[in-house]
Amino acid sequence: MTRKPNVILISTDQQRGDCIGAEGRGVRTPNLDRIGRAGVRFSRCITPHPMCQAARASILTGKLPYSHGVRDNGRDLDEALAAAGLGGTFGKAGYATHFIGKAHLSSQQTFAPTGRPECYKSAGDFAPDWRGSYMGFDDVQLMLRPHHHTQWYAPPEALHYEYWLDLHGGGQARWDRAKDRLTPDTAHFQAWRSALEAPWHSSPWIGDRAIEMIENKDDRPLMA
């Protein structure tokens, strides 16, 4: 019997395709370059939508925005449609399915609770040890807040990363450092040299959770 391969899909947010060292633009991305050399690079790949929530929904479902309904940020992906997508399909094939990091498949700031974990007004309905399922993935470890100039919401308006930061990193005091700009200033609203110490940023947190996932996997093939 052919052994099923493990599948790990790594996605970044707000990163232009040419912001990779392999594209020759002088950006230092040695690890991404190494992955590219060892695999296949799709240099003609074009996103189906310029907004992140719609693009993620297309990756998850394999459908264009006019089919899955997420035509812009602020439109929630239908959970049944998501469950029939990437995570659910791999799950039915015998894979252990995981989602780690920023999902942003549901609206975060709403006027009323939506019943979804990514909604600030509903996050408190999910216990700190809640791990899914969500959008077709059996095990999830999510973050609710982007590293923009956003205010701190104390738990229970939090998900896994925020609970971790509150418990181990000082919560709001640490979060506020993320918004402090170091010199020289970039003069861009969502791109600045943050005073947040690297170990407390969401990126290494995601990496550490992914390592734990791989080290603790069972006999099933892995999809994350």
CSV table of N, CA and C in Angstrom, one decimal, residues 13 100-109 117-121 123 141-166 175-176 178-179 200-203:
chain,number,residue,atom,x,y,z
A,13,ASP,N,0.5,36.6,5.1
A,13,ASP,CA,-0.5,37.6,4.9
A,13,ASP,C,0.1,38.9,4.5
A,100,ILE,N,-3.2,26.2,12.1
A,100,ILE,CA,-2.5,27.0,13.1
A,100,ILE,C,-2.2,28.4,12.6
A,101,GLY,N,-2.6,29.4,13.4
A,101,GLY,CA,-2.3,30.7,13.1
A,101,GLY,C,-3.6,31.6,12.8
A,102,LYS,N,-3.4,32.5,11.9
A,102,LYS,CA,-4.5,33.4,11.6
A,102,LYS,C,-5.4,32.8,10.5
A,103,ALA,N,-6.6,32.4,10.9
A,103,ALA,CA,-7.5,31.9,9.9
A,103,ALA,C,-8.2,33.0,9.1
A,104,HIS,N,-8.9,33.9,9.9
A,104,HIS,CA,-9.6,35.0,9.3
A,104,HIS,C,-10.6,34.6,8.2
A,105,LEU,N,-11.3,33.6,8.6
A,105,LEU,CA,-12.4,33.1,7.7
A,105,LEU,C,-13.8,33.5,8.1
A,106,SER,N,-13.8,34.2,9.2
A,106,SER,CA,-15.0,34.8,9.8
A,106,SER,C,-14.7,36.3,10.2
A,107,SER,N,-15.7,37.1,10.3
A,107,SER,CA,-15.6,38.5,10.7
A,107,SER,C,-15.2,38.6,12.1
A,108,GLN,N,-14.3,39.5,12.4
A,108,GLN,CA,-13.8,39.7,13.8
A,108,GLN,C,-14.6,40.7,14.6
A,109,GLN,N,-14.8,41.9,13.9
A,109,GLN,CA,-15.5,42.9,14.6
A,109,GLN,C,-16.9,43.0,14.0
A,117,PRO,N,-15.8,31.4,16.6
A,117,PRO,CA,-14.7,31.8,17.5
A,117,PRO,C,-13.9,33.0,17.1
A,118,GLU,N,-13.9,33.3,15.8
A,118,GLU,CA,-13.1,34.5,15.4
A,118,GLU,C,-13.8,35.8,15.6
A,119,CYS,N,-15.0,35.8,16.1
A,119,CYS,CA,-15.7,37.0,16.4
A,119,CYS,C,-15.4,37.5,17.8
A,120,TYR,N,-15.0,38.7,18.0
A,120,TYR,CA,-14.7,39.2,19.4
A,120,TYR,C,-15.8,39.0,20.3
A,121,LYS,N,-17.1,39.2,19.9
A,121,LYS,CA,-18.2,39.1,20.7
A,121,LYS,C,-18.6,37.7,21.0
A,123,ALA,N,-16.0,35.0,21.0
A,123,ALA,CA,-14.8,34.2,21.4
A,123,ALA,C,-14.9,33.7,22.8
A,141,GLN,N,-5.4,25.8,16.4
A,141,GLN,CA,-4.8,26.8,17.3
A,141,GLN,C,-4.7,28.1,16.6
A,142,LEU,N,-5.6,29.0,17.0
A,142,LEU,CA,-5.8,30.2,16.2
A,142,LEU,C,-5.3,31.5,17.0
A,143,MET,N,-5.2,32.6,16.2
A,143,MET,CA,-5.0,33.9,16.8
A,143,MET,C,-6.1,34.8,16.3
A,144,LEU,N,-6.5,35.7,17.2
A,144,LEU,CA,-7.7,36.5,16.9
A,144,LEU,C,-7.2,37.9,16.4
A,145,ARG,N,-6.1,38.4,16.9
A,145,ARG,CA,-5.7,39.8,16.6
A,145,ARG,C,-4.5,39.8,15.6
A,146,PRO,N,-4.6,40.7,14.7
A,146,PRO,CA,-3.4,41.0,13.8
A,146,PRO,C,-2.5,41.9,14.5
A,147,HIS,N,-1.3,42.0,14.1
A,147,HIS,CA,-0.3,43.0,14.7
A,147,HIS,C,-0.5,44.3,14.0
A,148,HIS,N,-1.7,44.9,14.0
A,148,HIS,CA,-1.9,46.2,13.5
A,148,HIS,C,-1.9,47.1,14.8
A,149,HIS,N,-2.4,48.3,14.6
A,149,HIS,CA,-2.6,49.3,15.7
A,149,HIS,C,-3.9,49.0,16.3
A,150,THR,N,-4.1,47.8,16.8
A,150,THR,CA,-5.4,47.4,17.5
A,150,THR,C,-5.2,47.4,19.0
A,151,GLN,N,-6.4,47.7,19.6
A,151,GLN,CA,-6.3,47.7,21.1
A,151,GLN,C,-6.3,46.2,21.6
A,152,TRP,N,-5.9,46.1,22.9
A,152,TRP,CA,-5.8,44.9,23.6
A,152,TRP,C,-7.2,44.5,24.1
A,153,TYR,N,-7.7,43.3,23.8
A,153,TYR,CA,-8.9,42.8,24.4
A,153,TYR,C,-8.5,41.7,25.4
A,154,ALA,N,-8.8,41.9,26.6
A,154,ALA,CA,-8.5,40.9,27.7
A,154,ALA,C,-9.3,39.6,27.5
A,155,PRO,N,-8.7,38.4,27.8
A,155,PRO,CA,-9.5,37.2,27.8
A,155,PRO,C,-10.8,37.4,28.6
A,156,PRO,N,-11.9,36.8,28.2
A,156,PRO,CA,-12.1,35.8,27.3
A,156,PRO,C,-12.3,36.2,25.8
A,157,GLU,N,-12.1,37.5,25.5
A,157,GLU,CA,-12.2,37.9,24.1
A,157,GLU,C,-10.8,37.6,23.4
A,158,ALA,N,-10.5,36.3,23.4
A,158,ALA,CA,-9.2,35.9,22.9
A,158,ALA,C,-9.3,34.5,22.3
A,159,LEU,N,-8.2,34.1,21.6
A,159,LEU,CA,-8.1,32.7,21.1
A,159,LEU,C,-6.7,32.3,21.6
A,160,HIS,N,-6.2,31.2,21.0
A,160,HIS,CA,-5.0,30.5,21.6
A,160,HIS,C,-3.8,31.4,21.8
A,161,TYR,N,-3.4,32.1,20.7
A,161,TYR,CA,-2.3,33.0,20.9
A,161,TYR,C,-2.4,34.0,21.9
A,162,GLU,N,-3.6,34.7,22.0
A,162,GLU,CA,-3.8,35.7,23.0
A,162,GLU,C,-3.8,35.2,24.4
A,163,TYR,N,-4.4,34.0,24.6
A,163,TYR,CA,-4.4,33.3,25.9
A,163,TYR,C,-2.9,33.1,26.3
A,164,TRP,N,-2.1,32.6,25.4
A,164,TRP,CA,-0.7,32.3,25.6
A,164,TRP,C,0.0,33.6,26.0
A,165,LEU,N,-0.2,34.6,25.2
A,165,LEU,CA,0.5,35.9,25.5
A,165,LEU,C,0.1,36.5,26.8
A,166,ASP,N,-1.2,36.3,27.2
A,166,ASP,CA,-1.7,36.9,28.5
A,166,ASP,C,-1.1,36.1,29.6
A,175,TRP,N,1.6,43.5,24.6
A,175,TRP,CA,0.9,43.8,23.3
A,175,TRP,C,1.1,45.2,22.9
A,176,ASP,N,1.1,46.2,23.9
A,176,ASP,CA,1.3,47.6,23.6
A,176,ASP,C,2.7,47.8,23.0
A,178,ALA,N,4.0,46.0,20.8
A,178,ALA,CA,3.9,45.7,19.4
A,178,ALA,C,3.6,47.0,18.5
A,179,LYS,N,2.9,47.9,19.1
A,179,LYS,CA,2.5,49.1,18.4
A,179,LYS,C,3.6,50.2,18.5
A,200,TRP,N,7.9,36.9,21.4
A,200,TRP,CA,6.5,37.1,21.7
A,200,TRP,C,5.6,37.4,20.5
A,201,HIS,N,6.2,37.5,19.4
A,201,HIS,CA,5.4,37.8,18.2
A,201,HIS,C,4.7,36.5,17.8
A,202,SER,N,3.6,36.7,17.0
A,202,SER,CA,2.8,35.5,16.6
A,202,SER,C,3.5,34.6,15.7
A,203,SER,N,4.5,35.1,14.9
A,203,SER,CA,5.2,34.2,14.0
A,203,SER,C,5.9,33.1,14.6
